[in-house]
């Protein structure tokens, strides 16, 4: 019997999982993307773009589409979507798995300052020329800082409010270590602000900061909803699906 899977995606792990499910006739996978970037990287198989209308709307969609299981493989900072998915799956009586890659680990030579939120990061920046890699929609906490200069990198143009003194780099990663090292040097960056996404595809900036002695303000991930026990790899997600879907 074919098992219908809703895969909440947007990450490299989600695309990998979608491809492997698409190749397996035992599964019929629908990947859902939030639609926050103008030209997202699409996974194999069927896709849908846009929101569901909160937990109630998602629960209704799950019932209407006769979904057998839900996998949340969204970004580790997509807390609202994860909370909505957990509540919707519960209301629809469906099993749900959260797939989250492990976070980054500090290494010898790193100068990290962990903070719980972006607001906490903005309140105590250890530098004057700050490289922001927090996403184009998370810049408001830094908008009131008219003393520091900010380098903002994102795939699409950043959304206001923005810091008064800033430059923007529009680019899609992954970036090589040489590219990250050159960028930090070119702009004389003396502080890096990033979220603990944990992706090896975006880790080069941390290595460059270590090599150049640039301090890193690392924003911790939001907590998962109570009772949620995530898995960290696509193989673990596939094993879970073989046991729980349908």
PDB file of C-alpha atoms in Angstrom:
ATOM      1  CA  UNK A   1       0.000   0.000   0.000  1.00  0.00           C
ATOM      2  CA  UNK A   2       1.346   3.430  -0.956  1.00  0.00           C
ATOM      3  CA  UNK A   3       1.847   5.707   2.044  1.00  0.00           C
ATOM      4  CA  UNK A   4       1.173   9.412   1.579  1.00  0.00           C
ATOM      5  CA  UNK A   5       3.730  11.659   3.276  1.00  0.00           C
ATOM      6  CA  UNK A   6       3.662  15.403   3.827  1.00  0.00           C
ATOM      7  CA  UNK A   7       7.243  16.642   3.999  1.00  0.00           C
ATOM      8  CA  UNK A   8       7.632  20.157   5.365  1.00  0.00           C
ATOM      9  CA  UNK A   9      10.833  21.216   3.664  1.00  0.00           C
ATOM     10  CA  UNK A  10      13.182  23.985   2.696  1.00  0.00           C
ATOM     11  CA  UNK A  11      16.421  22.379   3.905  1.00  0.00           C
ATOM     12  CA  UNK A  12      19.045  20.219   2.252  1.00  0.00           C
ATOM     13  CA  UNK A  13      17.945  17.283   4.379  1.00  0.00           C
ATOM     14  CA  UNK A  14      14.363  17.755   3.189  1.00  0.00           C
ATOM     15  CA  UNK A  15      15.443  17.695  -0.457  1.00  0.00           C
ATOM     16  CA  UNK A  16      17.521  14.568   0.146  1.00  0.00           C
ATOM     17  CA  UNK A  17      14.641  12.836   1.898  1.00  0.00           C
ATOM     18  CA  UNK A  18      12.164  13.876  -0.809  1.00  0.00           C
ATOM     19  CA  UNK A  19      14.396  12.419  -3.500  1.00  0.00           C
ATOM     20  CA  UNK A  20      14.750   9.121  -1.719  1.00  0.00           C
ATOM     21  CA  UNK A  21      11.022   8.855  -1.007  1.00  0.00           C
ATOM     22  CA  UNK A  22      10.181   9.811  -4.589  1.00  0.00           C
ATOM     23  CA  UNK A  23      12.309   6.904  -5.810  1.00  0.00           C
ATOM     24  CA  UNK A  24      10.467   4.437  -3.566  1.00  0.00           C
ATOM     25  CA  UNK A  25       7.087   3.273  -4.917  1.00  0.00           C
ATOM     26  CA  UNK A  26       5.949   2.564  -1.367  1.00  0.00           C
ATOM     27  CA  UNK A  27       5.678   6.319  -0.744  1.00  0.00           C
ATOM     28  CA  UNK A  28       3.809   9.222  -2.300  1.00  0.00           C
ATOM     29  CA  UNK A  29       5.496  12.378  -1.014  1.00  0.00           C
ATOM     30  CA  UNK A  30       4.330  15.985  -1.162  1.00  0.00           C
ATOM     31  CA  UNK A  31       6.980  18.573  -0.233  1.00  0.00           C
ATOM     32  CA  UNK A  32       5.688  21.840   1.187  1.00  0.00           C
ATOM     33  CA  UNK A  33       7.786  25.025   0.984  1.00  0.00           C
ATOM     34  CA  UNK A  34       7.076  28.241   2.822  1.00  0.00           C
ATOM     35  CA  UNK A  35       7.710  30.386  -0.250  1.00  0.00           C
ATOM     36  CA  UNK A  36       9.990  32.885   1.470  1.00  0.00           C
ATOM     37  CA  UNK A  37      12.518  33.001  -1.354  1.00  0.00           C
ATOM     38  CA  UNK A  38      11.725  34.053  -4.906  1.00  0.00           C
ATOM     39  CA  UNK A  39      13.377  31.045  -6.556  1.00  0.00           C
ATOM     40  CA  UNK A  40      13.620  28.190  -4.036  1.00  0.00           C
ATOM     41  CA  UNK A  41      15.554  25.009  -4.730  1.00  0.00           C
ATOM     42  CA  UNK A  42      12.825  22.501  -5.530  1.00  0.00           C
ATOM     43  CA  UNK A  43      12.940  18.864  -4.400  1.00  0.00           C
ATOM     44  CA  UNK A  44      12.036  15.882  -6.530  1.00  0.00           C
ATOM     45  CA  UNK A  45       8.381  14.909  -6.652  1.00  0.00           C
ATOM     46  CA  UNK A  46       5.275  16.950  -6.005  1.00  0.00           C
ATOM     47  CA  UNK A  47       5.573  20.325  -4.291  1.00  0.00           C
ATOM     48  CA  UNK A  48       3.285  22.961  -2.873  1.00  0.00           C
ATOM     49  CA  UNK A  49       4.288  26.506  -1.904  1.00  0.00           C
ATOM     50  CA  UNK A  50       2.709  28.676   0.774  1.00  0.00           C
ATOM     51  CA  UNK A  51       1.107  28.396   4.170  1.00  0.00           C
ATOM     52  CA  UNK A  52      -1.802  26.271   5.356  1.00  0.00           C
ATOM     53  CA  UNK A  53      -3.593  28.752   7.574  1.00  0.00           C
ATOM     54  CA  UNK A  54      -2.293  27.675  10.963  1.00  0.00           C
ATOM     55  CA  UNK A  55      -2.770  24.354  12.758  1.00  0.00           C
ATOM     56  CA  UNK A  56      -6.480  24.100  11.914  1.00  0.00           C
ATOM     57  CA  UNK A  57      -5.887  24.723   8.231  1.00  0.00           C
ATOM     58  CA  UNK A  58      -3.050  22.222   8.144  1.00  0.00           C
ATOM     59  CA  UNK A  59      -5.102  19.603   9.977  1.00  0.00           C
ATOM     60  CA  UNK A  60      -7.930  20.048   7.468  1.00  0.00           C
ATOM     61  CA  UNK A  61      -5.467  19.720   4.567  1.00  0.00           C
ATOM     62  CA  UNK A  62      -4.001  16.531   6.056  1.00  0.00           C
ATOM     63  CA  UNK A  63      -7.455  14.977   6.285  1.00  0.00           C
ATOM     64  CA  UNK A  64      -8.509  16.106   2.812  1.00  0.00           C
ATOM     65  CA  UNK A  65      -5.334  14.751   1.234  1.00  0.00           C
ATOM     66  CA  UNK A  66      -5.496  11.513   3.231  1.00  0.00           C
ATOM     67  CA  UNK A  67      -1.949  11.919   4.491  1.00  0.00           C
ATOM     68  CA  UNK A  68      -0.528   8.994   6.482  1.00  0.00           C
ATOM     69  CA  UNK A  69       2.394  10.734   8.223  1.00  0.00           C
ATOM     70  CA  UNK A  70       4.070  14.132   8.533  1.00  0.00           C
ATOM     71  CA  UNK A  71       7.797  14.861   8.520  1.00  0.00           C
ATOM     72  CA  UNK A  72       8.885  18.315   9.623  1.00  0.00           C
ATOM     73  CA  UNK A  73      12.295  18.931   8.045  1.00  0.00           C
ATOM     74  CA  UNK A  74      12.091  22.707   8.133  1.00  0.00           C
ATOM     75  CA  UNK A  75      14.890  25.011   9.273  1.00  0.00           C
ATOM     76  CA  UNK A  76      15.845  24.663  12.957  1.00  0.00           C
ATOM     77  CA  UNK A  77      14.602  28.243  13.493  1.00  0.00           C
ATOM     78  CA  UNK A  78      11.187  27.711  11.869  1.00  0.00           C
ATOM     79  CA  UNK A  79       9.613  27.422  15.312  1.00  0.00           C
ATOM     80  CA  UNK A  80       6.154  28.629  14.300  1.00  0.00           C
ATOM     81  CA  UNK A  81       5.873  26.040  11.518  1.00  0.00           C
ATOM     82  CA  UNK A  82       7.088  23.242  13.775  1.00  0.00           C
ATOM     83  CA  UNK A  83       4.606  24.149  16.492  1.00  0.00           C
ATOM     84  CA  UNK A  84       1.814  24.300  13.912  1.00  0.00           C
ATOM     85  CA  UNK A  85       2.813  20.914  12.477  1.00  0.00           C
ATOM     86  CA  UNK A  86       2.856  19.247  15.885  1.00  0.00           C
ATOM     87  CA  UNK A  87      -0.589  20.549  16.782  1.00  0.00           C
ATOM     88  CA  UNK A  88      -2.084  19.778  13.365  1.00  0.00           C
ATOM     89  CA  UNK A  89      -0.782  16.198  13.325  1.00  0.00           C
ATOM     90  CA  UNK A  90      -2.189  15.665  16.797  1.00  0.00           C
ATOM     91  CA  UNK A  91      -5.617  16.961  15.750  1.00  0.00           C
ATOM     92  CA  UNK A  92      -5.583  14.810  12.607  1.00  0.00           C
ATOM     93  CA  UNK A  93      -4.452  11.740  14.564  1.00  0.00           C
ATOM     94  CA  UNK A  94      -1.293  11.291  12.492  1.00  0.00           C
ATOM     95  CA  UNK A  95       2.276  10.340  13.421  1.00  0.00           C
ATOM     96  CA  UNK A  96       4.794  13.173  13.104  1.00  0.00           C
ATOM     97  CA  UNK A  97       8.570  13.171  12.977  1.00  0.00           C
ATOM     98  CA  UNK A  98      10.875  16.168  13.323  1.00  0.00           C
ATOM     99  CA  UNK A  99      14.113  15.897  11.346  1.00  0.00           C
ATOM    100  CA  UNK A 100      16.767  18.305  12.667  1.00  0.00           C
ATOM    101  CA  UNK A 101      20.448  18.167  11.822  1.00  0.00           C
ATOM    102  CA  UNK A 102      22.760  18.592  14.850  1.00  0.00           C
ATOM    103  CA  UNK A 103      23.896  22.081  15.757  1.00  0.00           C
ATOM    104  CA  UNK A 104      27.454  23.328  15.413  1.00  0.00           C
ATOM    105  CA  UNK A 105      30.122  22.523  18.001  1.00  0.00           C
ATOM    106  CA  UNK A 106      32.731  25.036  19.115  1.00  0.00           C
ATOM    107  CA  UNK A 107      36.291  24.054  18.202  1.00  0.00           C
ATOM    108  CA  UNK A 108      39.710  25.046  19.548  1.00  0.00           C
ATOM    109  CA  UNK A 109      40.476  28.589  18.428  1.00  0.00           C
ATOM    110  CA  UNK A 110      36.840  29.639  18.164  1.00  0.00           C
ATOM    111  CA  UNK A 111      35.647  32.742  19.994  1.00  0.00           C
ATOM    112  CA  UNK A 112      31.916  32.170  20.316  1.00  0.00           C
ATOM    113  CA  UNK A 113      29.423  34.077  22.463  1.00  0.00           C
ATOM    114  CA  UNK A 114      26.163  32.122  22.679  1.00  0.00           C
ATOM    115  CA  UNK A 115      22.964  34.102  23.086  1.00  0.00           C
ATOM    116  CA  UNK A 116      19.326  32.950  23.310  1.00  0.00           C
ATOM    117  CA  UNK A 117      17.796  35.398  20.823  1.00  0.00           C
ATOM    118  CA  UNK A 118      18.601  37.864  18.064  1.00  0.00           C
ATOM    119  CA  UNK A 119      17.630  40.687  20.403  1.00  0.00           C
ATOM    120  CA  UNK A 120      20.268  39.487  22.857  1.00  0.00           C
ATOM    121  CA  UNK A 121      22.793  39.363  20.029  1.00  0.00           C
ATOM    122  CA  UNK A 122      22.047  42.942  19.009  1.00  0.00           C
ATOM    123  CA  UNK A 123      22.328  44.155  22.590  1.00  0.00           C
ATOM    124  CA  UNK A 124      25.982  43.189  22.994  1.00  0.00           C
ATOM    125  CA  UNK A 125      27.984  43.025  19.767  1.00  0.00           C
ATOM    126  CA  UNK A 126      31.765  42.641  20.230  1.00  0.00           C
ATOM    127  CA  UNK A 127      32.723  44.606  17.128  1.00  0.00           C
ATOM    128  CA  UNK A 128      32.162  47.645  14.923  1.00  0.00           C
ATOM    129  CA  UNK A 129      31.948  46.011  11.483  1.00  0.00           C
ATOM    130  CA  UNK A 130      29.404  43.230  11.790  1.00  0.00           C
ATOM    131  CA  UNK A 131      28.651  40.462   9.291  1.00  0.00           C
ATOM    132  CA  UNK A 132      24.988  39.421   9.617  1.00  0.00           C
ATOM    133  CA  UNK A 133      24.037  35.972   8.265  1.00  0.00           C
ATOM    134  CA  UNK A 134      20.755  35.696  10.143  1.00  0.00           C
ATOM    135  CA  UNK A 135      18.337  35.823   7.215  1.00  0.00           C
ATOM    136  CA  UNK A 136      16.665  38.697   5.424  1.00  0.00           C
ATOM    137  CA  UNK A 137      13.616  38.787   7.708  1.00  0.00           C
ATOM    138  CA  UNK A 138      15.459  38.904  11.029  1.00  0.00           C
ATOM    139  CA  UNK A 139      17.219  42.257  10.858  1.00  0.00           C
ATOM    140  CA  UNK A 140      14.874  44.429  12.921  1.00  0.00           C
ATOM    141  CA  UNK A 141      16.802  43.898  16.212  1.00  0.00           C
ATOM    142  CA  UNK A 142      19.834  45.571  14.591  1.00  0.00           C
ATOM    143  CA  UNK A 143      17.953  48.421  12.903  1.00  0.00           C
ATOM    144  CA  UNK A 144      18.358  50.838  15.802  1.00  0.00           C
ATOM    145  CA  UNK A 145      22.164  50.583  15.835  1.00  0.00           C
ATOM    146  CA  UNK A 146      23.455  53.713  14.082  1.00  0.00           C
ATOM    147  CA  UNK A 147      27.012  53.346  15.385  1.00  0.00           C
ATOM    148  CA  UNK A 148      28.109  50.078  13.806  1.00  0.00           C
ATOM    149  CA  UNK A 149      28.421  49.153  10.139  1.00  0.00           C
ATOM    150  CA  UNK A 150      26.704  45.948   8.987  1.00  0.00           C
ATOM    151  CA  UNK A 151      27.334  43.599   6.084  1.00  0.00           C
ATOM    152  CA  UNK A 152      24.076  41.810   5.267  1.00  0.00           C
ATOM    153  CA  UNK A 153      24.052  38.682   3.109  1.00  0.00           C
ATOM    154  CA  UNK A 154      20.884  36.996   1.865  1.00  0.00           C
ATOM    155  CA  UNK A 155      19.475  35.244  -1.205  1.00  0.00           C
ATOM    156  CA  UNK A 156      16.780  37.880  -1.799  1.00  0.00           C
ATOM    157  CA  UNK A 157      16.845  41.595  -0.872  1.00  0.00           C
ATOM    158  CA  UNK A 158      16.543  42.071   2.905  1.00  0.00           C
ATOM    159  CA  UNK A 159      13.320  43.372   4.383  1.00  0.00           C
ATOM    160  CA  UNK A 160      13.256  46.648   6.365  1.00  0.00           C
ATOM    161  CA  UNK A 161      13.783  47.947   8.932  1.00  0.00           C
ATOM    162  CA  UNK A 162      17.539  47.845   8.306  1.00  0.00           C
ATOM    163  CA  UNK A 163      20.512  49.360  10.118  1.00  0.00           C
ATOM    164  CA  UNK A 164      21.311  52.873   8.870  1.00  0.00           C
ATOM    165  CA  UNK A 165      24.884  51.948   7.966  1.00  0.00           C
ATOM    166  CA  UNK A 166      25.012  48.752   5.946  1.00  0.00           C
ATOM    167  CA  UNK A 167      25.960  47.055   2.697  1.00  0.00           C
ATOM    168  CA  UNK A 168      24.099  44.143   1.118  1.00  0.00           C
ATOM    169  CA  UNK A 169      25.454  41.066  -0.636  1.00  0.00           C
ATOM    170  CA  UNK A 170      22.868  39.034  -2.550  1.00  0.00           C
ATOM    171  CA  UNK A 171      24.165  35.498  -3.030  1.00  0.00           C
ATOM    172  CA  UNK A 172      23.120  31.894  -2.606  1.00  0.00           C
ATOM    173  CA  UNK A 173      25.488  29.461  -0.922  1.00  0.00           C
ATOM    174  CA  UNK A 174      27.149  27.215  -0.253  1.00  0.00           C
ATOM    175  CA  UNK A 175      30.303  29.338  -0.099  1.00  0.00           C
ATOM    176  CA  UNK A 176      33.843  28.031  -0.053  1.00  0.00           C
ATOM    177  CA  UNK A 177      36.327  28.735   2.701  1.00  0.00           C
ATOM    178  CA  UNK A 178      38.355  30.905   0.317  1.00  0.00           C
ATOM    179  CA  UNK A 179      35.255  32.939  -0.525  1.00  0.00           C
ATOM    180  CA  UNK A 180      34.330  33.436   3.119  1.00  0.00           C
ATOM    181  CA  UNK A 181      37.874  34.335   4.115  1.00  0.00           C
ATOM    182  CA  UNK A 182      38.116  36.877   1.289  1.00  0.00           C
ATOM    183  CA  UNK A 183      34.737  38.430   2.190  1.00  0.00           C
ATOM    184  CA  UNK A 184      35.712  38.926   5.832  1.00  0.00           C
ATOM    185  CA  UNK A 185      38.994  40.523   4.818  1.00  0.00           C
ATOM    186  CA  UNK A 186      37.519  42.706   2.080  1.00  0.00           C
ATOM    187  CA  UNK A 187      35.036  44.294   4.469  1.00  0.00           C
ATOM    188  CA  UNK A 188      37.313  44.287   7.547  1.00  0.00           C
ATOM    189  CA  UNK A 189      34.695  42.320   9.472  1.00  0.00           C
ATOM    190  CA  UNK A 190      35.393  42.144  13.212  1.00  0.00           C
ATOM    191  CA  UNK A 191      32.226  40.331  14.338  1.00  0.00           C
ATOM    192  CA  UNK A 192      30.044  37.595  12.817  1.00  0.00           C
ATOM    193  CA  UNK A 193      26.437  37.039  13.853  1.00  0.00           C
ATOM    194  CA  UNK A 194      24.773  33.793  12.832  1.00  0.00           C
ATOM    195  CA  UNK A 195      22.141  31.292  13.889  1.00  0.00           C
ATOM    196  CA  UNK A 196      23.069  27.787  15.002  1.00  0.00           C
ATOM    197  CA  UNK A 197      21.658  26.162  11.875  1.00  0.00           C
ATOM    198  CA  UNK A 198      24.248  23.370  12.051  1.00  0.00           C
ATOM    199  CA  UNK A 199      24.510  22.908   8.297  1.00  0.00           C
ATOM    200  CA  UNK A 200      27.904  21.752   7.006  1.00  0.00           C
ATOM    201  CA  UNK A 201      27.072  23.620   3.787  1.00  0.00           C
ATOM    202  CA  UNK A 202      27.278  26.968   5.630  1.00  0.00           C
ATOM    203  CA  UNK A 203      30.059  26.157   8.085  1.00  0.00           C
ATOM    204  CA  UNK A 204      32.874  27.745   6.044  1.00  0.00           C
ATOM    205  CA  UNK A 205      32.143  31.174   7.510  1.00  0.00           C
ATOM    206  CA  UNK A 206      32.836  29.801  10.995  1.00  0.00           C
ATOM    207  CA  UNK A 207      36.147  28.334   9.872  1.00  0.00           C
ATOM    208  CA  UNK A 208      37.109  31.652   8.270  1.00  0.00           C
ATOM    209  CA  UNK A 209      36.195  33.517  11.463  1.00  0.00           C
ATOM    210  CA  UNK A 210      38.330  31.094  13.507  1.00  0.00           C
ATOM    211  CA  UNK A 211      41.321  31.542  11.215  1.00  0.00           C
ATOM    212  CA  UNK A 212      41.059  35.345  11.222  1.00  0.00           C
ATOM    213  CA  UNK A 213      40.320  35.682  14.948  1.00  0.00           C
ATOM    214  CA  UNK A 214      36.837  37.126  14.393  1.00  0.00           C
ATOM    215  CA  UNK A 215      34.440  36.628  17.334  1.00  0.00           C
ATOM    216  CA  UNK A 216      31.143  34.889  16.559  1.00  0.00           C
ATOM    217  CA  UNK A 217      27.813  35.680  18.195  1.00  0.00           C
ATOM    218  CA  UNK A 218      25.925  32.382  17.937  1.00  0.00           C
ATOM    219  CA  UNK A 219      22.145  32.509  18.376  1.00  0.00           C
ATOM    220  CA  UNK A 220      20.818  29.333  19.993  1.00  0.00           C
ATOM    221  CA  UNK A 221      17.971  27.400  18.441  1.00  0.00           C
ATOM    222  CA  UNK A 222      14.449  27.853  19.775  1.00  0.00           C
ATOM    223  CA  UNK A 223      13.267  24.909  21.866  1.00  0.00           C
ATOM    224  CA  UNK A 224      11.152  22.205  20.269  1.00  0.00           C
ATOM    225  CA  UNK A 225       7.558  21.713  21.466  1.00  0.00           C
ATOM    226  CA  UNK A 226       7.233  19.543  24.593  1.00  0.00           C
ATOM    227  CA  UNK A 227       7.442  15.820  23.949  1.00  0.00           C
ATOM    228  CA  UNK A 228       9.068  16.119  20.522  1.00  0.00           C
ATOM    229  CA  UNK A 229      12.147  13.898  20.094  1.00  0.00           C
ATOM    230  CA  UNK A 230      13.831  14.726  16.778  1.00  0.00           C
ATOM    231  CA  UNK A 231      16.095  12.574  14.633  1.00  0.00           C
ATOM    232  CA  UNK A 232      19.256  13.998  13.111  1.00  0.00           C
ATOM    233  CA  UNK A 233      19.719  12.184   9.790  1.00  0.00           C
ATOM    234  CA  UNK A 234      17.785  11.281   6.663  1.00  0.00           C
ATOM    235  CA  UNK A 235      18.510   7.587   7.236  1.00  0.00           C
ATOM    236  CA  UNK A 236      16.888   7.805  10.668  1.00  0.00           C
ATOM    237  CA  UNK A 237      13.869   9.527   9.131  1.00  0.00           C
ATOM    238  CA  UNK A 238      13.520   6.769   6.537  1.00  0.00           C
ATOM    239  CA  UNK A 239      13.716   4.123   9.247  1.00  0.00           C
ATOM    240  CA  UNK A 240      11.001   5.935  11.226  1.00  0.00           C
ATOM    241  CA  UNK A 241       8.775   6.172   8.158  1.00  0.00           C
ATOM    242  CA  UNK A 242       9.122   2.456   7.455  1.00  0.00           C
ATOM    243  CA  UNK A 243       7.882   1.743  10.956  1.00  0.00           C
ATOM    244  CA  UNK A 244       5.248   4.452  11.544  1.00  0.00           C
ATOM    245  CA  UNK A 245       3.786   5.657   8.239  1.00  0.00           C
ATOM    246  CA  UNK A 246       0.528   3.913   7.511  1.00  0.00           C
TER     247      UNK A 246
END
